[in-house]
């Protein structure tokens, strides 16, 4: 659930109150293998709605920029694989190109044992990572 006040995915209790304390850049008990910052962008069913909810295209792009600039992007976790592509939905395709190229150069190698040679935790998931690498090359 996205908390409209904070603009991030946030746990909500049965009584309607939000989980507190809250920091989108820190692990939360209601998210496995990720941060609220990352899971905020896991709304593939309604990207236009998410863009509106966080304040429009420019605010959405700024939120994505912060995710990458502060090192919150985690390519080693599958729910993050699509995040670089979200810039396209907000009208900043060049930023998708920039970040996808960066991911390819830092997270993938073009060798038979590439999944063991890269620096990402994704190397322990060679099937999904290899499939993604093939799709973006």
Tab-separated table of N, CA and C in Angstrom:
chain	number	residue	atom	x	y	z
A	1	UNK	N	0.837	-1.160	0.000
A	1	UNK	CA	0.000	0.000	0.000
A	1	UNK	C	0.890	1.233	0.000
A	2	UNK	N	0.527	2.220	-0.797
A	2	UNK	CA	1.285	3.467	-0.854
A	2	UNK	C	0.622	4.478	0.089
A	3	UNK	N	1.416	5.014	0.984
A	3	UNK	CA	0.962	6.068	1.885
A	3	UNK	C	1.066	7.389	1.116
A	4	UNK	N	-0.053	7.997	0.805
A	4	UNK	CA	-0.059	9.232	0.015
A	4	UNK	C	0.686	10.363	0.720
A	5	UNK	N	0.719	10.333	2.030
A	5	UNK	CA	1.406	11.385	2.786
A	5	UNK	C	2.926	11.307	2.617
A	6	UNK	N	3.475	10.099	2.648
A	6	UNK	CA	4.929	9.943	2.514
A	6	UNK	C	5.343	9.676	1.066
A	7	UNK	N	4.414	9.141	0.267
A	7	UNK	CA	4.725	8.799	-1.117
A	7	UNK	C	5.483	7.497	-1.265
A	8	UNK	N	5.423	6.638	-0.240
A	8	UNK	CA	6.155	5.375	-0.266
A	8	UNK	C	5.259	4.210	0.144
A	9	UNK	N	5.682	3.004	-0.297
A	9	UNK	CA	5.036	1.779	0.176
A	9	UNK	C	5.244	1.723	1.682
A	10	UNK	N	4.173	1.416	2.405
A	10	UNK	CA	4.245	1.426	3.866
A	10	UNK	C	3.225	0.459	4.439
A	11	UNK	N	3.620	-0.214	5.488
A	11	UNK	CA	2.715	-1.153	6.136
A	11	UNK	C	1.572	-0.436	6.836
A	12	UNK	N	0.412	-1.083	6.782
A	12	UNK	CA	-0.768	-0.508	7.426
A	12	UNK	C	-1.409	-1.568	8.295
A	13	UNK	N	-1.800	-1.176	9.484
A	13	UNK	CA	-2.430	-2.089	10.431
A	13	UNK	C	-3.929	-2.231	10.149
A	14	UNK	N	-4.534	-3.259	10.732
A	14	UNK	CA	-5.965	-3.517	10.529
A	14	UNK	C	-6.831	-2.335	10.954
A	15	UNK	N	-6.363	-1.563	11.932
A	15	UNK	CA	-7.150	-0.411	12.384
A	15	UNK	C	-6.973	0.817	11.494
A	16	UNK	N	-6.176	0.688	10.421
A	16	UNK	CA	-5.975	1.784	9.481
A	16	UNK	C	-4.759	2.645	9.775
A	17	UNK	N	-4.117	2.441	10.904
A	17	UNK	CA	-2.930	3.245	11.235
A	17	UNK	C	-1.721	2.714	10.466
A	18	UNK	N	-0.800	3.608	10.193
A	18	UNK	CA	0.415	3.247	9.461
A	18	UNK	C	1.476	2.729	10.416
A	19	UNK	N	2.282	1.804	9.919
A	19	UNK	CA	3.387	1.270	10.709
A	19	UNK	C	4.377	2.397	11.007
A	20	UNK	N	4.797	2.480	12.253
A	20	UNK	CA	5.738	3.510	12.690
A	20	UNK	C	6.744	2.882	13.636
A	21	UNK	N	7.932	3.421	13.742
A	21	UNK	CA	8.477	4.521	12.949
A	21	UNK	C	8.696	4.090	11.505
A	22	UNK	N	8.863	5.069	10.620
A	22	UNK	CA	8.965	4.763	9.203
A	22	UNK	C	10.141	5.482	8.562
A	23	UNK	N	10.952	4.723	7.858
A	23	UNK	CA	12.047	5.256	7.040
A	23	UNK	C	12.089	4.403	5.776
A	24	UNK	N	11.754	4.964	4.603
A	24	UNK	CA	11.688	4.165	3.383
A	24	UNK	C	13.027	3.585	2.949
A	25	UNK	N	14.114	4.066	3.527
A	25	UNK	CA	15.436	3.575	3.157
A	25	UNK	C	15.946	2.482	4.097
A	26	UNK	N	15.108	2.052	5.027
A	26	UNK	CA	15.506	1.006	5.973
A	26	UNK	C	14.587	-0.205	5.844
A	27	UNK	N	15.137	-1.399	6.101
A	27	UNK	CA	14.298	-2.607	6.037
A	27	UNK	C	13.093	-2.501	6.971
A	28	UNK	N	12.003	-3.101	6.544
A	28	UNK	CA	10.764	-3.101	7.325
A	28	UNK	C	10.280	-4.527	7.502
A	29	UNK	N	9.574	-4.775	8.599
A	29	UNK	CA	9.101	-6.134	8.876
A	29	UNK	C	8.040	-6.608	7.891
A	30	UNK	N	7.419	-5.719	7.162
A	30	UNK	CA	6.359	-6.095	6.228
A	30	UNK	C	6.861	-6.264	4.791
A	31	UNK	N	8.164	-6.118	4.565
A	31	UNK	CA	8.737	-6.308	3.229
A	31	UNK	C	9.885	-7.294	3.345
A	32	UNK	N	9.876	-8.307	2.491
A	32	UNK	CA	10.941	-9.296	2.459
A	32	UNK	C	11.914	-8.948	1.345
A	33	UNK	N	13.192	-9.015	1.640
A	33	UNK	CA	14.247	-8.776	0.645
A	33	UNK	C	14.101	-7.449	-0.076
A	34	UNK	N	13.956	-6.393	0.630
A	34	UNK	CA	13.872	-5.106	-0.029
A	34	UNK	C	13.566	-3.996	0.948
A	35	UNK	N	13.430	-2.820	0.398
A	35	UNK	CA	13.133	-1.620	1.170
A	35	UNK	C	11.816	-1.029	0.695
A	36	UNK	N	11.138	-0.284	1.549
A	36	UNK	CA	9.948	0.422	1.076
A	36	UNK	C	10.259	1.303	-0.140
A	37	UNK	N	11.459	1.872	-0.165
A	37	UNK	CA	11.829	2.714	-1.303
A	37	UNK	C	11.754	1.920	-2.600
A	38	UNK	N	12.261	0.687	-2.599
A	38	UNK	CA	12.239	-0.144	-3.800
A	38	UNK	C	10.821	-0.604	-4.132
A	39	UNK	N	10.101	-1.072	-3.142
A	39	UNK	CA	8.769	-1.634	-3.390
A	39	UNK	C	7.743	-0.567	-3.747
A	40	UNK	N	8.044	0.685	-3.512
A	40	UNK	CA	7.158	1.755	-3.959
A	40	UNK	C	6.958	1.684	-5.467
A	41	UNK	N	7.981	1.239	-6.182
A	41	UNK	CA	7.925	1.195	-7.644
A	41	UNK	C	7.407	-0.125	-8.197
A	42	UNK	N	6.987	-1.023	-7.332
A	42	UNK	CA	6.473	-2.318	-7.787
A	42	UNK	C	4.955	-2.254	-7.912
A	43	UNK	N	4.516	-1.465	-8.883
A	43	UNK	CA	3.089	-1.273	-9.154
A	43	UNK	C	2.867	-1.406	-10.666
A	44	UNK	N	3.223	-2.563	-11.236
A	44	UNK	CA	3.130	-2.697	-12.687
A	44	UNK	C	1.704	-2.596	-13.229
A	45	UNK	N	0.724	-2.807	-12.380
A	45	UNK	CA	-0.666	-2.786	-12.841
A	45	UNK	C	-1.221	-1.372	-13.012
A	46	UNK	N	-0.534	-0.345	-12.464
A	46	UNK	CA	-1.073	1.011	-12.573
A	46	UNK	C	0.024	2.060	-12.457
A	47	UNK	N	0.929	2.076	-13.407
A	47	UNK	CA	2.005	3.067	-13.364
A	47	UNK	C	1.493	4.504	-13.483
A	48	UNK	N	0.512	4.781	-14.349
A	48	UNK	CA	-0.006	6.155	-14.384
A	48	UNK	C	-0.582	6.575	-13.019
A	49	UNK	N	-1.243	5.664	-12.336
A	49	UNK	CA	-1.777	5.968	-11.004
A	49	UNK	C	-0.672	6.241	-9.995
A	50	UNK	N	0.397	5.461	-10.062
A	50	UNK	CA	1.533	5.676	-9.162
A	50	UNK	C	2.190	7.028	-9.438
A	51	UNK	N	2.373	7.343	-10.710
A	51	UNK	CA	2.974	8.626	-11.077
A	51	UNK	C	2.135	9.772	-10.523
A	52	UNK	N	0.823	9.686	-10.666
A	52	UNK	CA	-0.073	10.716	-10.112
A	52	UNK	C	0.016	10.769	-8.589
A	53	UNK	N	0.044	9.611	-7.964
A	53	UNK	CA	0.048	9.540	-6.498
A	53	UNK	C	1.280	10.196	-5.877
A	54	UNK	N	2.428	10.066	-6.540
A	54	UNK	CA	3.646	10.653	-5.976
A	54	UNK	C	3.855	12.107	-6.404
A	55	UNK	N	2.910	12.677	-7.144
A	55	UNK	CA	2.989	14.099	-7.462
A	55	UNK	C	3.249	14.449	-8.900
A	56	UNK	N	3.099	13.484	-9.807
A	56	UNK	CA	3.272	13.763	-11.228
A	56	UNK	C	4.611	13.297	-11.759
A	57	UNK	N	4.789	13.514	-13.056
A	57	UNK	CA	5.985	13.004	-13.751
A	57	UNK	C	7.297	13.511	-13.156
A	58	UNK	N	7.387	14.787	-12.912
A	58	UNK	CA	8.656	15.337	-12.412
A	58	UNK	C	8.986	14.800	-11.022
A	59	UNK	N	7.994	14.701	-10.163
A	59	UNK	CA	8.228	14.146	-8.821
A	59	UNK	C	8.591	12.667	-8.900
A	60	UNK	N	7.950	11.949	-9.818
A	60	UNK	CA	8.243	10.532	-10.019
A	60	UNK	C	9.687	10.343	-10.490
A	61	UNK	N	10.099	11.156	-11.460
A	61	UNK	CA	11.474	11.090	-11.960
A	61	UNK	C	12.456	11.431	-10.841
A	62	UNK	N	12.147	12.436	-10.051
A	62	UNK	CA	13.027	12.814	-8.936
A	62	UNK	C	13.146	11.677	-7.924
A	63	UNK	N	12.047	10.982	-7.678
A	63	UNK	CA	12.075	9.852	-6.738
A	63	UNK	C	12.936	8.713	-7.292
A	64	UNK	N	12.811	8.451	-8.585
A	64	UNK	CA	13.674	7.448	-9.222
A	64	UNK	C	15.144	7.887	-9.170
A	65	UNK	N	15.397	9.160	-9.465
A	65	UNK	CA	16.767	9.674	-9.420
A	65	UNK	C	17.382	9.463	-8.035
A	66	UNK	N	16.617	9.730	-7.003
A	66	UNK	CA	17.114	9.554	-5.639
A	66	UNK	C	17.402	8.094	-5.350
A	67	UNK	N	16.532	7.209	-5.802
A	67	UNK	CA	16.745	5.777	-5.599
A	67	UNK	C	18.098	5.344	-6.156
A	68	UNK	N	18.416	5.795	-7.366
A	68	UNK	CA	19.697	5.424	-7.973
A	68	UNK	C	20.857	6.180	-7.322
A	69	UNK	N	20.700	7.475	-7.084
A	69	UNK	CA	21.790	8.295	-6.544
A	69	UNK	C	22.213	7.858	-5.139
A	70	UNK	N	21.256	7.430	-4.337
A	70	UNK	CA	21.580	7.036	-2.956
A	70	UNK	C	21.917	5.561	-2.814
A	71	UNK	N	21.938	4.848	-3.940
A	71	UNK	CA	22.324	3.443	-3.911
A	71	UNK	C	21.247	2.501	-3.400
A	72	UNK	N	19.976	2.897	-3.466
A	72	UNK	CA	18.882	2.045	-3.009
A	72	UNK	C	18.480	1.008	-4.052
A	73	UNK	N	18.872	1.222	-5.301
A	73	UNK	CA	18.552	0.247	-6.344
A	73	UNK	C	19.305	-1.047	-6.058
A	74	UNK	N	18.602	-2.169	-6.077
A	74	UNK	CA	19.216	-3.469	-5.785
A	74	UNK	C	18.914	-4.419	-6.930
A	75	UNK	N	19.817	-4.479	-7.868
A	75	UNK	CA	19.592	-5.328	-9.038
A	75	UNK	C	19.615	-6.812	-8.678
A	76	UNK	N	20.142	-7.143	-7.516
A	76	UNK	CA	20.195	-8.533	-7.084
A	76	UNK	C	18.854	-9.081	-6.642
A	77	UNK	N	17.833	-8.267	-6.592
A	77	UNK	CA	16.515	-8.697	-6.165
A	77	UNK	C	15.520	-8.481	-7.310
A	78	UNK	N	14.883	-9.558	-7.747
A	78	UNK	CA	14.029	-9.506	-8.929
A	78	UNK	C	12.963	-8.405	-8.917
A	79	UNK	N	12.319	-8.082	-7.791
A	79	UNK	CA	11.321	-7.011	-7.849
A	79	UNK	C	11.884	-5.643	-8.236
A	80	UNK	N	13.205	-5.538	-8.337
A	80	UNK	CA	13.814	-4.275	-8.756
A	80	UNK	C	14.203	-4.249	-10.229
A	81	UNK	N	14.190	-5.381	-10.890
A	81	UNK	CA	14.704	-5.449	-12.261
A	81	UNK	C	14.037	-4.458	-13.210
A	82	UNK	N	12.815	-4.119	-12.997
A	82	UNK	CA	12.083	-3.250	-13.926
A	82	UNK	C	12.268	-1.759	-13.655
A	83	UNK	N	12.840	-1.409	-12.521
A	83	UNK	CA	12.817	-0.013	-12.070
A	83	UNK	C	13.466	0.947	-13.064
A	84	UNK	N	14.596	0.593	-13.638
A	84	UNK	CA	15.254	1.506	-14.584
A	84	UNK	C	14.355	1.837	-15.775
A	85	UNK	N	13.479	0.915	-16.128
A	85	UNK	CA	12.589	1.124	-17.271
A	85	UNK	C	11.432	2.073	-16.968
A	86	UNK	N	11.209	2.379	-15.713
A	86	UNK	CA	10.075	3.221	-15.348
A	86	UNK	C	10.239	4.667	-15.806
A	87	UNK	N	11.462	5.086	-16.033
A	87	UNK	CA	11.666	6.436	-16.569
A	87	UNK	C	10.912	6.620	-17.884
A	88	UNK	N	10.826	5.566	-18.695
A	88	UNK	CA	10.092	5.650	-19.964
A	88	UNK	C	8.652	6.103	-19.740
A	89	UNK	N	8.028	5.569	-18.696
A	89	UNK	CA	6.631	5.899	-18.418
A	89	UNK	C	6.444	7.349	-17.976
A	90	UNK	N	7.518	7.987	-17.544
A	90	UNK	CA	7.433	9.367	-17.088
A	90	UNK	C	8.024	10.343	-18.104
A	91	UNK	N	8.376	9.839	-19.284
A	91	UNK	CA	8.861	10.708	-20.340
A	91	UNK	C	10.354	11.008	-20.291
A	92	UNK	N	11.138	10.181	-19.612
A	92	UNK	CA	12.587	10.400	-19.526
A	92	UNK	C	13.326	9.148	-19.997
A	93	UNK	N	13.072	8.778	-21.260
A	93	UNK	CA	13.661	7.548	-21.804
A	93	UNK	C	15.181	7.551	-21.739
A	94	UNK	N	15.798	8.698	-21.863
A	94	UNK	CA	17.260	8.754	-21.830
A	94	UNK	C	17.801	8.285	-20.482
A	95	UNK	N	17.040	8.483	-19.418
A	95	UNK	CA	17.482	8.007	-18.105
A	95	UNK	C	17.353	6.483	-18.016
A	96	UNK	N	16.349	5.920	-18.678
A	96	UNK	CA	16.274	4.456	-18.762
A	96	UNK	C	17.527	3.941	-19.449
A	97	UNK	N	17.883	4.539	-20.573
A	97	UNK	CA	19.066	4.101	-21.312
A	97	UNK	C	20.323	4.209	-20.458
A	98	UNK	N	20.463	5.301	-19.731
A	98	UNK	CA	21.622	5.509	-18.866
A	98	UNK	C	21.731	4.422	-17.802
A	99	UNK	N	20.637	4.168	-17.094
A	99	UNK	CA	20.683	3.209	-15.982
A	99	UNK	C	20.743	1.759	-16.446
A	100	UNK	N	20.089	1.433	-17.545
A	100	UNK	CA	20.181	0.065	-18.063
A	100	UNK	C	21.614	-0.216	-18.519
A	101	UNK	N	22.243	0.728	-19.182
A	101	UNK	CA	23.639	0.566	-19.598
A	101	UNK	C	24.532	0.392	-18.368
A	102	UNK	N	24.302	1.192	-17.349
A	102	UNK	CA	25.072	1.101	-16.104
A	102	UNK	C	24.913	-0.281	-15.458
A	103	UNK	N	23.692	-0.778	-15.415
A	103	UNK	CA	23.431	-2.106	-14.853
A	103	UNK	C	24.144	-3.172	-15.677
A	104	UNK	N	24.044	-3.083	-16.997
A	104	UNK	CA	24.701	-4.077	-17.855
A	104	UNK	C	26.209	-4.100	-17.632
A	105	UNK	N	26.808	-2.924	-17.527
A	105	UNK	CA	28.259	-2.852	-17.389
A	105	UNK	C	28.746	-3.298	-16.014
A	106	UNK	N	27.964	-3.023	-14.976
A	106	UNK	CA	28.400	-3.345	-13.610
A	106	UNK	C	27.944	-4.714	-13.113
A	107	UNK	N	26.837	-5.207	-13.640
A	107	UNK	CA	26.230	-6.404	-13.071
A	107	UNK	C	26.351	-7.652	-13.944
A	108	UNK	N	26.783	-7.499	-15.178
A	108	UNK	CA	26.846	-8.636	-16.089
A	108	UNK	C	28.196	-8.698	-16.783
A	109	UNK	N	28.624	-9.904	-17.079
A	109	UNK	CA	29.849	-10.112	-17.844
A	109	UNK	C	29.515	-11.054	-18.999
A	110	UNK	N	30.278	-10.978	-20.051
A	110	UNK	CA	30.022	-11.768	-21.251
A	110	UNK	C	30.998	-12.944	-21.322
A	111	UNK	N	30.924	-13.802	-20.304
A	111	UNK	CA	31.804	-14.966	-20.234
A	111	UNK	C	30.976	-16.180	-19.804
A	112	UNK	N	31.500	-17.388	-20.019
A	112	UNK	CA	30.736	-18.583	-19.642
A	112	UNK	C	30.380	-18.654	-18.153
A	113	UNK	N	31.177	-18.064	-17.292
A	113	UNK	CA	30.910	-18.116	-15.852
A	113	UNK	C	30.560	-16.724	-15.312
A	114	UNK	N	29.918	-15.935	-16.117
A	114	UNK	CA	29.625	-14.545	-15.759
A	114	UNK	C	28.864	-14.423	-14.445
A	115	UNK	N	27.950	-15.315	-14.193
A	115	UNK	CA	27.152	-15.214	-12.970
A	115	UNK	C	28.009	-15.349	-11.728
A	116	UNK	N	29.177	-15.948	-11.845
A	116	UNK	CA	30.081	-16.053	-10.701
A	116	UNK	C	31.061	-14.885	-10.650
A	117	UNK	N	31.203	-14.165	-11.743
A	117	UNK	CA	32.208	-13.112	-11.829
A	117	UNK	C	31.656	-11.718	-11.551
A	118	UNK	N	30.371	-11.544	-11.572
A	118	UNK	CA	29.820	-10.214	-11.358
A	118	UNK	C	29.797	-9.884	-9.881
A	119	UNK	N	29.586	-8.626	-9.592
A	119	UNK	CA	29.639	-8.163	-8.207
A	119	UNK	C	28.273	-8.089	-7.540
A	120	UNK	N	27.255	-8.535	-8.211
A	120	UNK	CA	25.906	-8.414	-7.674
A	120	UNK	C	25.469	-9.676	-6.934
A	121	UNK	N	24.623	-9.508	-5.917
A	121	UNK	CA	24.053	-10.692	-5.283
A	121	UNK	C	23.200	-11.514	-6.246
A	122	UNK	N	22.834	-10.943	-7.398
A	122	UNK	CA	22.036	-11.680	-8.380
A	122	UNK	C	22.782	-12.890	-8.909
A	123	UNK	N	24.101	-12.923	-8.703
A	123	UNK	CA	24.869	-14.047	-9.231
A	123	UNK	C	24.402	-15.369	-8.648
A	124	UNK	N	23.728	-15.341	-7.519
A	124	UNK	CA	23.233	-16.589	-6.947
A	124	UNK	C	21.916	-17.002	-7.611
A	125	UNK	N	21.417	-16.197	-8.529
A	125	UNK	CA	20.194	-16.496	-9.265
A	125	UNK	C	20.504	-16.434	-10.757
A	126	UNK	N	21.367	-17.301	-11.245
A	126	UNK	CA	21.825	-17.164	-12.628
A	126	UNK	C	20.725	-17.272	-13.670
A	127	UNK	N	19.680	-17.998	-13.408
A	127	UNK	CA	18.626	-18.143	-14.407
A	127	UNK	C	17.913	-16.846	-14.694
A	128	UNK	N	17.417	-16.188	-13.661
A	128	UNK	CA	16.679	-14.943	-13.881
A	128	UNK	C	17.595	-13.837	-14.357
A	129	UNK	N	18.794	-13.776	-13.825
A	129	UNK	CA	19.720	-12.726	-14.227
A	129	UNK	C	20.195	-12.933	-15.656
A	130	UNK	N	20.464	-14.172	-16.044
A	130	UNK	CA	20.893	-14.438	-17.410
A	130	UNK	C	19.784	-14.118	-18.399
A	131	UNK	N	18.569	-14.446	-18.044
A	131	UNK	CA	17.442	-14.150	-18.922
A	131	UNK	C	17.286	-12.656	-19.099
A	132	UNK	N	17.452	-11.896	-18.026
A	132	UNK	CA	17.344	-10.440	-18.137
A	132	UNK	C	18.478	-9.899	-18.981
A	133	UNK	N	19.685	-10.393	-18.770
A	133	UNK	CA	20.833	-9.936	-19.548
A	133	UNK	C	20.595	-10.174	-21.038
A	134	UNK	N	20.075	-11.337	-21.393
A	134	UNK	CA	19.808	-11.632	-22.801
A	134	UNK	C	18.756	-10.696	-23.372
A	135	UNK	N	17.806	-10.281	-22.547
A	135	UNK	CA	16.732	-9.438	-23.052
A	135	UNK	C	17.162	-7.990	-23.226
A	136	UNK	N	18.227	-7.542	-22.524
A	136	UNK	CA	18.617	-6.138	-22.640
A	136	UNK	C	19.847	-5.940	-23.507
A	137	UNK	N	20.457	-6.981	-23.966
A	137	UNK	CA	21.655	-6.840	-24.822
A	137	UNK	C	21.280	-6.596	-26.251
